Structures are given as structure tokens and as C-alpha cells.
PDB file of C-alpha atoms and ligand atoms in Angstrom:
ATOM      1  CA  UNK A   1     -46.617  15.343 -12.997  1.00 42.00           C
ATOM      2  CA  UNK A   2     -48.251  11.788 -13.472  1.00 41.00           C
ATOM      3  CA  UNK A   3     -49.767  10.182 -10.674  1.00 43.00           C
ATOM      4  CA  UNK A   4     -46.621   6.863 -11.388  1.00 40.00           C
ATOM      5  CA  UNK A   5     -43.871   9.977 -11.452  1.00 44.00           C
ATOM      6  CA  UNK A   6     -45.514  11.013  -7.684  1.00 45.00           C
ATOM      7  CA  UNK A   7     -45.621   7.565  -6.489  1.00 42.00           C
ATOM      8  CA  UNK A   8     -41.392   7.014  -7.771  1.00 43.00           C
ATOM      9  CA  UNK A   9     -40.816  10.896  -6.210  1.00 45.00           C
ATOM     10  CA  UNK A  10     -42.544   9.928  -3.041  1.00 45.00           C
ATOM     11  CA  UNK A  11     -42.089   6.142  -2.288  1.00 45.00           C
ATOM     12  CA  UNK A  12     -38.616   6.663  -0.991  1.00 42.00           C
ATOM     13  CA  UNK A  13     -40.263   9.302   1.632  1.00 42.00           C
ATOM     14  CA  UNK A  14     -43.031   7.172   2.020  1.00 51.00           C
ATOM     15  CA  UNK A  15     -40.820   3.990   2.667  1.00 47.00           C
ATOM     16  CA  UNK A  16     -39.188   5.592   6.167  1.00 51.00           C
ATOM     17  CA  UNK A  17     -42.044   8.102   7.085  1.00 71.00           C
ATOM     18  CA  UNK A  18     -41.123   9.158  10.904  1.00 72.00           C
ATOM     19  CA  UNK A  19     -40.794   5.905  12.554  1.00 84.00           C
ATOM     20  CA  UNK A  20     -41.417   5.712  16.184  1.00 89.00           C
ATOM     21  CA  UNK A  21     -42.388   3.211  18.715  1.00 87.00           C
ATOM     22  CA  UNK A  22     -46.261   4.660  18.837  1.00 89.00           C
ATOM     23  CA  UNK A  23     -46.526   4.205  14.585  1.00 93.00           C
ATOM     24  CA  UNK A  24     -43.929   1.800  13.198  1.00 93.00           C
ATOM     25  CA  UNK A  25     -45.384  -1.382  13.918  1.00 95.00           C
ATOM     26  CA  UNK A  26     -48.603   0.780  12.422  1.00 97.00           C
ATOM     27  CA  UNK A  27     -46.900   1.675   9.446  1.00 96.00           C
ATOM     28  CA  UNK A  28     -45.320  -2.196   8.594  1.00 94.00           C
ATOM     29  CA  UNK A  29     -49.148  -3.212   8.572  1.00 97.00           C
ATOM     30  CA  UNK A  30     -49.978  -0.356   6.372  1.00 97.00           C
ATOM     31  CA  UNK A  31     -47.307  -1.034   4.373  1.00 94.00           C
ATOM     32  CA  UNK A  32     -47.832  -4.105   3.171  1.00 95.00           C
ATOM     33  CA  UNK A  33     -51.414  -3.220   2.253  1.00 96.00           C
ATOM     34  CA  UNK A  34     -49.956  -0.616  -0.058  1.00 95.00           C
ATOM     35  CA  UNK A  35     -47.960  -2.548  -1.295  1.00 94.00           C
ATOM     36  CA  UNK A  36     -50.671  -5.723  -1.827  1.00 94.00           C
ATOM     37  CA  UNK A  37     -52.400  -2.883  -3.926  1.00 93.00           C
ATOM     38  CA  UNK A  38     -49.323  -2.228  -5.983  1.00 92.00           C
ATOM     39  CA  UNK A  39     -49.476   0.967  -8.106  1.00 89.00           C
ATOM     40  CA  UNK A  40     -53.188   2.340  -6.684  1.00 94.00           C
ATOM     41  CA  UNK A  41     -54.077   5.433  -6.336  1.00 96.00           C
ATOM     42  CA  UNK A  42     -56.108   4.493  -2.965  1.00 97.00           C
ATOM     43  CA  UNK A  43     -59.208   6.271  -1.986  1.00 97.00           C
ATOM     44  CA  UNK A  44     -58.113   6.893   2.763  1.00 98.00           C
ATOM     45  CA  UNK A  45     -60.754   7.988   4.654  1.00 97.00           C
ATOM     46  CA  UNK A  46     -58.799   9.140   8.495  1.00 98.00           C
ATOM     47  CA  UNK A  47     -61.670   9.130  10.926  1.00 97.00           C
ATOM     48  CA  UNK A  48     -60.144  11.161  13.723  1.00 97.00           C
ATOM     49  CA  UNK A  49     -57.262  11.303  11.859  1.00 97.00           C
ATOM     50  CA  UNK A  50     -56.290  14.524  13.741  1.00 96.00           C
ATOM     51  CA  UNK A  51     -53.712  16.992  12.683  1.00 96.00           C
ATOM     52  CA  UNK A  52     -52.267  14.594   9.298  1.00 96.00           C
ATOM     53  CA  UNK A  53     -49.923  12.236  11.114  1.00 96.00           C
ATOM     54  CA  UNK A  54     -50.749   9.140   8.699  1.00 97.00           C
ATOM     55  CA  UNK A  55     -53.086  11.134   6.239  1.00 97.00           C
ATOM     56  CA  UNK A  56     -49.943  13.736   5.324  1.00 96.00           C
ATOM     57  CA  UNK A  57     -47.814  10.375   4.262  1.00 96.00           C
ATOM     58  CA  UNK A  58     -49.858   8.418   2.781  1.00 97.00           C
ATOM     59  CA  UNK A  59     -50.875  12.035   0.442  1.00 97.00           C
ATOM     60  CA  UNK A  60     -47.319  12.093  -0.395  1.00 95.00           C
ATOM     61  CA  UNK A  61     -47.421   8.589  -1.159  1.00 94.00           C
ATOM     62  CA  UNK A  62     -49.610   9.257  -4.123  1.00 95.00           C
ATOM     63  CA  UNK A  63     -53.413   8.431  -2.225  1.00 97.00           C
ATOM     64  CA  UNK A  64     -55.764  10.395  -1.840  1.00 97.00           C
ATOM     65  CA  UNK A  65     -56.807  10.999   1.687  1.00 98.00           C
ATOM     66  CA  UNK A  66     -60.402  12.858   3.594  1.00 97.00           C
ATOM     67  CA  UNK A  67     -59.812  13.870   7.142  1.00 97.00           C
ATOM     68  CA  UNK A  68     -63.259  13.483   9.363  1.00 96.00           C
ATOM     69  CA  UNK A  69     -62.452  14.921  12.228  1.00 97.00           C
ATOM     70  CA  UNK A  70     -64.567  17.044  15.327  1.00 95.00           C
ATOM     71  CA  UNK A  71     -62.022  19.842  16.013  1.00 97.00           C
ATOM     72  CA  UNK A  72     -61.763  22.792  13.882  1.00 97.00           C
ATOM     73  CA  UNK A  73     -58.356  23.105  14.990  1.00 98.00           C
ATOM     74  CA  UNK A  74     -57.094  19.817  14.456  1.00 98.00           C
ATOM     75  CA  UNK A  75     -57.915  20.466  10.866  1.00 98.00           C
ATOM     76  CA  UNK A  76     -56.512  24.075  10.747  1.00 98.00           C
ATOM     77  CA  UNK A  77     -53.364  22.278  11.954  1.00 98.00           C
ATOM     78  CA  UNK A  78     -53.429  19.755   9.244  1.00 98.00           C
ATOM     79  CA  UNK A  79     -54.280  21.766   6.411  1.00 98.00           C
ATOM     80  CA  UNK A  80     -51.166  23.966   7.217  1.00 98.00           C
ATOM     81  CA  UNK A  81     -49.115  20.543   7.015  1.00 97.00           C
ATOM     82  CA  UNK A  82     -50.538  19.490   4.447  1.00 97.00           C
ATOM     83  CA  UNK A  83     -49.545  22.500   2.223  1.00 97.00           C
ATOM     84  CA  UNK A  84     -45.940  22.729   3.821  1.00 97.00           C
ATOM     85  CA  UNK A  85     -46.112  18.689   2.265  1.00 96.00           C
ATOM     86  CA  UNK A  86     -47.226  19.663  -1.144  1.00 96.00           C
ATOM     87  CA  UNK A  87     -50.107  17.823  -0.920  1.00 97.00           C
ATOM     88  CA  UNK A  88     -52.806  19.843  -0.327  1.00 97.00           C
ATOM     89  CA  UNK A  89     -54.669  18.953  -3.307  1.00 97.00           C
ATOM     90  CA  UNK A  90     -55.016  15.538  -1.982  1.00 97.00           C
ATOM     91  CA  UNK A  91     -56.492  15.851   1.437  1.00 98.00           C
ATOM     92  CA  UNK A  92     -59.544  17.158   2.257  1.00 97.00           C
ATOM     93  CA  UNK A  93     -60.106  17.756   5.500  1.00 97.00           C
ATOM     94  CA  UNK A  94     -63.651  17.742   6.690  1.00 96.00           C
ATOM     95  CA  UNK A  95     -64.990  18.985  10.057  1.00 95.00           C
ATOM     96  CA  UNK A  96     -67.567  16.428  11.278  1.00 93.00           C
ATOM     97  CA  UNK A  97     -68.545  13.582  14.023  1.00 90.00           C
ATOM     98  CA  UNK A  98     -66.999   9.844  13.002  1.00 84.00           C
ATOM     99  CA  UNK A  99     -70.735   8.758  14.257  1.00 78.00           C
ATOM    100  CA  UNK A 100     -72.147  10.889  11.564  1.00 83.00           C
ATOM    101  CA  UNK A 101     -69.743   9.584   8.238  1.00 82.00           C
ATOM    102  CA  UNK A 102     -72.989   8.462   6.467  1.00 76.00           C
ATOM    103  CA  UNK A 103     -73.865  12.004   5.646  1.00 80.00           C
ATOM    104  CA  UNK A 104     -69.499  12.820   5.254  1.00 85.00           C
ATOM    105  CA  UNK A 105     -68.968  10.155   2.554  1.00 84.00           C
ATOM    106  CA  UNK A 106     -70.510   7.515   0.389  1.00 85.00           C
ATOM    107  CA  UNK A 107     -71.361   4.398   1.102  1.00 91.00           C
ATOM    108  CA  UNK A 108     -68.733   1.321  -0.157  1.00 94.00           C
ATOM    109  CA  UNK A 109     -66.370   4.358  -2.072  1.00 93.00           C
ATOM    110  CA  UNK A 110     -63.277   3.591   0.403  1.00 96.00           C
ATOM    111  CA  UNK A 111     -60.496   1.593  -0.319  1.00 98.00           C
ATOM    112  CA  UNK A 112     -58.789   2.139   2.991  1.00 98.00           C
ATOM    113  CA  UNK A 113     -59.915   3.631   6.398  1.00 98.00           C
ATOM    114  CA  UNK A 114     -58.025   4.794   9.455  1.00 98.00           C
ATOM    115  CA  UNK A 115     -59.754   4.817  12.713  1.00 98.00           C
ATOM    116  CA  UNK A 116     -56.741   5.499  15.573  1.00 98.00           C
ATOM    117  CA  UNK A 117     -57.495   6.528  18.930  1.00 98.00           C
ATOM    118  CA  UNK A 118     -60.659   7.534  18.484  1.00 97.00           C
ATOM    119  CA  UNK A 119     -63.082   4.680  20.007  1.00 97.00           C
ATOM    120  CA  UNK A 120     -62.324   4.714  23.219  1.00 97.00           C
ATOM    121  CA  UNK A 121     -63.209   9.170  23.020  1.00 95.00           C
ATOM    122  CA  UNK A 122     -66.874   8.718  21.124  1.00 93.00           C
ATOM    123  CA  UNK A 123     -69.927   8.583  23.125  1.00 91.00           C
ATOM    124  CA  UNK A 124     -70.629   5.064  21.265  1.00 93.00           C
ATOM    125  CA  UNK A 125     -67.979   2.883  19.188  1.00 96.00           C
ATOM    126  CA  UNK A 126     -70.833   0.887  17.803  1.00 95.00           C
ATOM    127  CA  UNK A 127     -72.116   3.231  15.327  1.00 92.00           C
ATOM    128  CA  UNK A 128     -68.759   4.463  14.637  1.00 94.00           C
ATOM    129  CA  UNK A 129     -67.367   0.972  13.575  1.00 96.00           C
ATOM    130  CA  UNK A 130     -70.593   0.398  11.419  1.00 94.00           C
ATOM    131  CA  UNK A 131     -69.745   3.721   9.399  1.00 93.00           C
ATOM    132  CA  UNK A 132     -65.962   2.247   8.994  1.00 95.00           C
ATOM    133  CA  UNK A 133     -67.689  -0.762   7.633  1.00 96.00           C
ATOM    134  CA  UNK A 134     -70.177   1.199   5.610  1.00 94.00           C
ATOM    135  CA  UNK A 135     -67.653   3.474   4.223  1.00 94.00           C
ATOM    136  CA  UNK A 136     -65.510   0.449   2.812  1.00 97.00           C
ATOM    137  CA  UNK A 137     -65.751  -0.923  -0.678  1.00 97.00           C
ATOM    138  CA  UNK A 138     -65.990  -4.654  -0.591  1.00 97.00           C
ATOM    139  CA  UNK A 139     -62.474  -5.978  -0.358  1.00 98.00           C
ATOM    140  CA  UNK A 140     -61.275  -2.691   1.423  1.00 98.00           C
ATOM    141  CA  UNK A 141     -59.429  -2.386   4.566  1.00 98.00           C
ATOM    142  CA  UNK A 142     -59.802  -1.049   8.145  1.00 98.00           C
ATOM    143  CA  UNK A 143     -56.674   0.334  10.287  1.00 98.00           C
ATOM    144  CA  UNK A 144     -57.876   0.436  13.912  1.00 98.00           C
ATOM    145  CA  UNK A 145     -56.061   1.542  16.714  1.00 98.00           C
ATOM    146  CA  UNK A 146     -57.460   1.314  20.417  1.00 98.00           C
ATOM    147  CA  UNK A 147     -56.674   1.909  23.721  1.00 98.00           C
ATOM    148  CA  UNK A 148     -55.062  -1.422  25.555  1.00 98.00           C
ATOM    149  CA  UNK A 149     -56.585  -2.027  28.873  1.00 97.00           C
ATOM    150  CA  UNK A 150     -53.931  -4.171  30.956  1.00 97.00           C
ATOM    151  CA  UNK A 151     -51.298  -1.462  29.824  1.00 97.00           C
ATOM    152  CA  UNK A 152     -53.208   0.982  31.919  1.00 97.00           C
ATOM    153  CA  UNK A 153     -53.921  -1.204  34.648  1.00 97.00           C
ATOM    154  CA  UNK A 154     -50.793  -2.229  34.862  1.00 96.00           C
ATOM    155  CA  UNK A 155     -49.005   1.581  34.442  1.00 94.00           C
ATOM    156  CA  UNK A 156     -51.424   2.786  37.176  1.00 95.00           C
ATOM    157  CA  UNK A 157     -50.479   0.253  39.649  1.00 96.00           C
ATOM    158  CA  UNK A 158     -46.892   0.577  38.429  1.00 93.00           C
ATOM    159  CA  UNK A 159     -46.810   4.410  40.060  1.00 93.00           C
ATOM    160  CA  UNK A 160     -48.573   3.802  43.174  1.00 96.00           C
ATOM    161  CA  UNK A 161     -52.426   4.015  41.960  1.00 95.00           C
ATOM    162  CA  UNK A 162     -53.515   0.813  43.270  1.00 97.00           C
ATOM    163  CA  UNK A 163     -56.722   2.050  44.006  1.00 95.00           C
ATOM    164  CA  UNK A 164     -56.696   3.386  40.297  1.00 95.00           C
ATOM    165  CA  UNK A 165     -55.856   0.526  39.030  1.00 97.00           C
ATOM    166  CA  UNK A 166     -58.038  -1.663  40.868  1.00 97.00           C
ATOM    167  CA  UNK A 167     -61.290   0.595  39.781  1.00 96.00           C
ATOM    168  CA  UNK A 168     -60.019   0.180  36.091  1.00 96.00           C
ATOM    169  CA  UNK A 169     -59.691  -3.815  36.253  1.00 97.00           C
ATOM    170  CA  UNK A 170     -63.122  -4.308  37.752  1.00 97.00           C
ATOM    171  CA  UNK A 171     -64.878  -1.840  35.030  1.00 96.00           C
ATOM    172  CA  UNK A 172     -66.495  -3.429  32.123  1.00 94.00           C
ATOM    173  CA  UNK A 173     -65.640  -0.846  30.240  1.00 96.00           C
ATOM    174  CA  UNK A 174     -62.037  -0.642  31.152  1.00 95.00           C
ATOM    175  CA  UNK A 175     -61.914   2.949  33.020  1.00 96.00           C
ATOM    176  CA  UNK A 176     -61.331   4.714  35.792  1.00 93.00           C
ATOM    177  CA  UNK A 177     -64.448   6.413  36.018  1.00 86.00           C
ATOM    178  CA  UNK A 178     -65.690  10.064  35.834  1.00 86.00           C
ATOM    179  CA  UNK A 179     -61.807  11.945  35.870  1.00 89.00           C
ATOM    180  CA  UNK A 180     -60.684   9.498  32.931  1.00 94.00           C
ATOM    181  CA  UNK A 181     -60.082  11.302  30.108  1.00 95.00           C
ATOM    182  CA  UNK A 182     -61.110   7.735  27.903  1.00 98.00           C
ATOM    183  CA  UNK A 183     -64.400   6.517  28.097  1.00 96.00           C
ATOM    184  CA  UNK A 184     -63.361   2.748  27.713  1.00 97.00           C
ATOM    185  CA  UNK A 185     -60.669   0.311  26.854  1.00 98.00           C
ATOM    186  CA  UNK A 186     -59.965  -3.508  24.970  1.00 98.00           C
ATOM    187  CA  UNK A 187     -58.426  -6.213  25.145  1.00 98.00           C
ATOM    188  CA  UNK A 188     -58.089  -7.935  21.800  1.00 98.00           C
ATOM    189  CA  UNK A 189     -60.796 -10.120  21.953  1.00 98.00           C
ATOM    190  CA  UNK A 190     -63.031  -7.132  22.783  1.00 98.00           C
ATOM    191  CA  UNK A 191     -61.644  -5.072  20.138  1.00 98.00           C
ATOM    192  CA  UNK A 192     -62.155  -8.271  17.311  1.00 98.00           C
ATOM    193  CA  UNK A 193     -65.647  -8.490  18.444  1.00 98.00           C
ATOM    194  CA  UNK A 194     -66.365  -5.128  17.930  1.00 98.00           C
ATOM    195  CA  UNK A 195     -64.959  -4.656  14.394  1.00 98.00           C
ATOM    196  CA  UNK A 196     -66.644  -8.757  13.533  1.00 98.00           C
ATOM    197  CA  UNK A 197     -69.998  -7.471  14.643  1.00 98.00           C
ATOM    198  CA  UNK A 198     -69.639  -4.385  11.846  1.00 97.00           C
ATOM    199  CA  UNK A 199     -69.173  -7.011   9.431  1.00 98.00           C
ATOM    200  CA  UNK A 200     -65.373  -6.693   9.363  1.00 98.00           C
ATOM    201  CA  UNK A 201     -63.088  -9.500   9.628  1.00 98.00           C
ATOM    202  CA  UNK A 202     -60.071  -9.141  11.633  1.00 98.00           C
ATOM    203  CA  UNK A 203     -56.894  -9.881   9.599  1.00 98.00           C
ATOM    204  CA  UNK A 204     -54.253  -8.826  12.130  1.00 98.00           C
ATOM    205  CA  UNK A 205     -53.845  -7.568  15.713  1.00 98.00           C
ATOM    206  CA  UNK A 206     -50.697  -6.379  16.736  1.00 98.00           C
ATOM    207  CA  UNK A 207     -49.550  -4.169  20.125  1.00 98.00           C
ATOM    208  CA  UNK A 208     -48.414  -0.831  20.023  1.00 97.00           C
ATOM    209  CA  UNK A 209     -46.243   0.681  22.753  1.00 96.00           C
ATOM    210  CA  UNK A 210     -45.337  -2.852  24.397  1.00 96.00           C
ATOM    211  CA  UNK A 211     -42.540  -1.635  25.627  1.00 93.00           C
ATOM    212  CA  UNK A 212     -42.263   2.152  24.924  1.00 90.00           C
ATOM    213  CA  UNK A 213     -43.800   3.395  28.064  1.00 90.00           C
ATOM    214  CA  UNK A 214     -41.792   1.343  30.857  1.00 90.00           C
ATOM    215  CA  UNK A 215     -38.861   2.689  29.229  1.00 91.00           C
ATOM    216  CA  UNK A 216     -36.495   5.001  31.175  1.00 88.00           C
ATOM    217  CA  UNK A 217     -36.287   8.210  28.836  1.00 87.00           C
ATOM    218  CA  UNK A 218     -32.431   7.519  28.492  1.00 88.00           C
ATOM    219  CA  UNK A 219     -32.900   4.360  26.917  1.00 86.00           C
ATOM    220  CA  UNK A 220     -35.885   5.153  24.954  1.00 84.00           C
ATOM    221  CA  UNK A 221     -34.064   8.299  23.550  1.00 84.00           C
ATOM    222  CA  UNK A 222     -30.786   7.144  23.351  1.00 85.00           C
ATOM    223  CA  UNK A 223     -31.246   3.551  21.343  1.00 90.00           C
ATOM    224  CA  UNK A 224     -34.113   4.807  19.624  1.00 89.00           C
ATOM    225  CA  UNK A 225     -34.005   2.268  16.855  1.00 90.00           C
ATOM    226  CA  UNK A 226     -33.610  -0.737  19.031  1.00 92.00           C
ATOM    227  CA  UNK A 227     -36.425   0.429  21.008  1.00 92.00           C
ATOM    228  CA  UNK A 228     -38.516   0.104  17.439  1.00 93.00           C
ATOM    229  CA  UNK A 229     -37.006  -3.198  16.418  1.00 93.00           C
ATOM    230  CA  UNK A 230     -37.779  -4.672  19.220  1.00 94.00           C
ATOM    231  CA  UNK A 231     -41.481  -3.376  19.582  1.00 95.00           C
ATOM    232  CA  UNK A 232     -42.035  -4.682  15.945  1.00 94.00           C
ATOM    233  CA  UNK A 233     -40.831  -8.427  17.344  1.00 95.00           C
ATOM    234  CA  UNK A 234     -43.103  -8.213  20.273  1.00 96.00           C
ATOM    235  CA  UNK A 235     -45.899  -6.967  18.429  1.00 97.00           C
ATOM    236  CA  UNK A 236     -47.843  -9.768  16.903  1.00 96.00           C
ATOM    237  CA  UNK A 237     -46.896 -12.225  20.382  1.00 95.00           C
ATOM    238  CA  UNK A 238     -49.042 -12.794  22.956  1.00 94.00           C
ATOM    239  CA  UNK A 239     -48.549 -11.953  26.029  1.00 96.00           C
ATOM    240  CA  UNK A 240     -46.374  -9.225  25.002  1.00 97.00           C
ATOM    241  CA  UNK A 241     -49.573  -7.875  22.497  1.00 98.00           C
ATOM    242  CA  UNK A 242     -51.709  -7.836  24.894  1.00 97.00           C
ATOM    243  CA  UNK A 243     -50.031  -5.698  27.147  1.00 97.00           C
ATOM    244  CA  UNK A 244     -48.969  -3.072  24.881  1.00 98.00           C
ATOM    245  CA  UNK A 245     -50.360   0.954  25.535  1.00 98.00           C
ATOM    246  CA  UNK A 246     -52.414   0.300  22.214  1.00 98.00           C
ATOM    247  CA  UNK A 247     -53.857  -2.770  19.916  1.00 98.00           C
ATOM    248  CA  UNK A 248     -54.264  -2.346  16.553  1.00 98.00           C
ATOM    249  CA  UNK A 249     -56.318  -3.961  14.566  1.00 98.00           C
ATOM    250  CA  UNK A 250     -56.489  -4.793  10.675  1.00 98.00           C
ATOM    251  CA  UNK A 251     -59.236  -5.992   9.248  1.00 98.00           C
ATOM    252  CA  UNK A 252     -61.263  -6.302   5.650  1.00 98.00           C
ATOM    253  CA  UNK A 253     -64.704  -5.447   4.616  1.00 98.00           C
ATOM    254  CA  UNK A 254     -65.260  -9.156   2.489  1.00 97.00           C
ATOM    255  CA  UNK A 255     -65.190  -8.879  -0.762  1.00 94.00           C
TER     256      UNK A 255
HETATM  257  C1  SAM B 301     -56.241  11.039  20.260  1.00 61.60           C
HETATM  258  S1  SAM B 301     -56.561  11.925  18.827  1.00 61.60           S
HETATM  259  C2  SAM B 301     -55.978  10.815  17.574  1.00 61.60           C
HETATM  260  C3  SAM B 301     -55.542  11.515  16.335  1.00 61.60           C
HETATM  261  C4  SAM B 301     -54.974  10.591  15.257  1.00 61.60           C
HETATM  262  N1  SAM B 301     -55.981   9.643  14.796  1.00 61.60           N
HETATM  263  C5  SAM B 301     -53.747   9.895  15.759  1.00 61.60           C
HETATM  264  O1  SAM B 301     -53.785   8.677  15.981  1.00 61.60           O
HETATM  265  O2  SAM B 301     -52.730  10.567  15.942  1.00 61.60           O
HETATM  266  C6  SAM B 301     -58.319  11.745  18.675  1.00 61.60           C
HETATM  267  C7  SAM B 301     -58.869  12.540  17.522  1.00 61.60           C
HETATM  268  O3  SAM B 301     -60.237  12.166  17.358  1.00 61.60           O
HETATM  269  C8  SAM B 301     -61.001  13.341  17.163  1.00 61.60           C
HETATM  270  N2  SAM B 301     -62.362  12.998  17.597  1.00 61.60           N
HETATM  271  C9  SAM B 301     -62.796  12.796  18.846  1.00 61.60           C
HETATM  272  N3  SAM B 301     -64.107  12.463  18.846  1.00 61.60           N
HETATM  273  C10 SAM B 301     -64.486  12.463  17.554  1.00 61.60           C
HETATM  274  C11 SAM B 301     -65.701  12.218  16.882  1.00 61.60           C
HETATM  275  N4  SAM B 301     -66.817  11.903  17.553  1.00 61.60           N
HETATM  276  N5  SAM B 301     -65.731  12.309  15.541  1.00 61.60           N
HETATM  277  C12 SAM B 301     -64.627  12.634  14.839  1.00 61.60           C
HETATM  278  N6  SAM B 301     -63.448  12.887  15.410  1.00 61.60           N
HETATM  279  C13 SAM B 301     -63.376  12.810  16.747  1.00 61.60           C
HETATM  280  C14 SAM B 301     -60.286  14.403  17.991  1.00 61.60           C
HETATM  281  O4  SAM B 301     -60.586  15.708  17.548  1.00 61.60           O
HETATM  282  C15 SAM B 301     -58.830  14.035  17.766  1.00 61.60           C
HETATM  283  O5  SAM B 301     -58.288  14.679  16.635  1.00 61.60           O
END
């Protein structure tokens, strides 16, 4: 099979990959990249990328994707997925620590890198984001996804943790100290500065989850697809951004 007969099998899957409120708004951003890049095969790196959630896709969408990630059994899961996807010739999936990548993969061979939910786990973002930036060709582009801080200040005040969410607005680093499982938190500016002192410029920033948490279960379950329709027209507006669970954040290595 040709790489072009791939892309027409798999764009139709590719077009509605699993589309939830925690990755649609993800996946319109991504999208359009793809899509800027017409006919492609892209070179993904996923740092963190986990068990294949994006990297599985965007495989079957004719890329070719490495997985950095630190657990062993994160990567057993996605290598399993992978296979049941067809696409196990194009993943790798490498064990290894995101503040490592210069020794994982060379330097300016990316033409797209994920980074979700990982920064606000690693001992130090700053290294991290310079080995996104490193990793990119000139011209490539950076999918970041971080932790929102007034989501969980509000959300702990919201059940009664005032004390909680007091201790989490007064910390620099956005958290609630030792028993947190993050290690830190952004608001957008934060986030931009982070990814501008890497060299990266910030394209987009949209919020993920505005809404999906507050939700009763009944309504989040039951009008599923309104719940997504309206998280992707809150997205890109403040206030409603910057009060979502997540931000993401798309930016470009210049050219
Ligand atoms: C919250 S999960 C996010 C997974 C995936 N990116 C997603 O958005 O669904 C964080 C992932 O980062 C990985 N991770 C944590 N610290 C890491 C590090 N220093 N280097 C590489 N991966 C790391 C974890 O093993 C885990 O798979």
C-alpha cells in the first residue's frame, strides 16, 4: 500500500478520531496543522505521549510517530494498541525522560511535537521545553497541553477545600503543596512565556475542559455532543480560556 492509498484509507478515521471534551478542541488545532501540511508524511515526536491516545491516530493518519515516555508500562500499553491499529510499523515507542530527548532524537528532525500533561509532572519544565524546541525543524510545530491553575482553584473551593484552595492561589507555582500529585500549574501568560523563552512562538492558546468538569454526569453523558460544541466555542475566549481544567498551547519553532 502507498503511503497516498493510507492517507485516503485512514483520513475518514482520522477526520472523527474519539472526540471528547478533554481532546476535541485538541484535535481542531491539530487538524488544521495537518491539513496546512497537506499530503505529508509528518515526522510526531509524543513526549509523554502515554499509552497512544494522539500518537495511535495520527499513525493511522499516515505520520509517523516516536513515543518518549518514562513508564515501561505506558509503552507496553501502547505498543499493544498500536498493533490492534495496524500501525505498529509507524510508532516507535521509546522508554526515556522528556528532560533527556537530546540523547532520544536528533536535533531540528521533527516536524511536529506533542507535549500534553506532562510539564506540570517533570522535576523542571525548562529543560523539557528547550528539547521540544530543539527537537523541531525550523518551521515545525509544538502541541502543548498544561495544567490550568484557576480551574483548580476554583474546583477546590467549589467542594469545600477553601483552605486548599487558598494554599494553591497564593503558590507561585500553582500547587497545593507536598500531597499534590502536580508539581505546578499556568495561567496562559505563564505557559506563553515558558514556550517564548525556548524560542517558540505561541500561535494559539485555547482551554480545554472549560466546562467539562462542573458538569453534572447526566448532562455531560447524556448531550455528549453539545457538551463538545460548546467547549470548542468557549475555547479560544477569555475568560472562559482561562478557566478551563487545561490550556493548550500551539506554537512554531521560526522558520
Ligand atoms: C498525565 S500522563 C499524559 C499522557 C498523554 N500525554 C495524554 O495527554 O494522555 C503523563 C505521562 O507523562 C509521562 N511522564 C512523566 N514524567 C515524564 C518524564 N520526565 N519524561 C517522559 N515522560 C514522562 C508519564 O509516564 C505519563 O505517561
Amino acid at each position: 500500500m502507498t503511503r497516498l492509498d493510507r492517507v485516503e484509507q485512514t483520513r475518514g478515521r482520522f477526520a472523527e478520531p474519539p472526540l471528547t471534551p478533554r481532546t476535541a478542541v485538541i484535535w481542531s488545532v491539530l487538524r488544521a496543522e495537518l491539513d496546512r501540511r497537506g499530503d505529508a508524511e509528518l515526522t510526531v515526536l509524543d513526549v509523554g505521549g502515554g499509552t497512544g491516545g494522539f500518537a495511535v491516530p495520527l499513525a493511522r493518519a499516515g505520520h509517523r510517530v516516536t513515543v518518549v515516555d518514562a513508564s515501561p508500562d505506558a509503552l507496553a500499553a501502547l505498543t499493544r494498541r498500536a498493533a490492534e491499529a495496524g500501525v505498529a510499523d509507524r510508532i516507535a515507542a521509546v522508554q526515556g525522560d522528556g528532560d533527556a530527548l537530546a540523547g532520544l532524537v536528533e536535533p531540528a528532525g521533527v516536524d511536529l511535537v506533542l507535549c500534553h500533561a506532562v510539564l506540570e509532572v517533570v522535576d523542571d519544565p525548562t529543560p523539557v521545553v528547550t528539547a521540544l524546541a530543539t527537537a523541531l525543524r525550523p518551521g515545525g510545530a509544538a502541541s502543548v497541553l498544561v495544567a490550568g491553575r484557576a480551574a483548580a482553584v476554583l474546583g477546590r473551593a467549589m467542594n469545600g477545600h477553601l483552605d486548599v484552595a487558598t494554599t494553591l492561589a497564593a503558590d507561585p507555582a500553582g500547587t497545593a503543596g507536598p500531597r499534590d500529585t502536580l508539581r505546578r500549574r499556568y495561567d496562559a501568560p505563564g505557559a506563553a512565556a515558558l514556550l517564548g523563552a525556548a524560542g517558540l512562538v505561541v500561535e494559539e492558546i485555547h482551554g480545554v475542559r472549560v466546562l467539562a468538569d462542573l458538569l453534572p454526569a447526566a448532562v455531560a453523558d447524556g448531550q455528549s455532543a453539545a457538551v463538545v460544541e460548546l467547549e470548542r466555542a468557549l475555547a479560544a475566549q477569555p475568560p472562559y480560556r482561562d478557566l478551563a481544567a487545561q490550556l493548550h498551547l500551539f506554537a512554531r519553532r521560526p522558520a
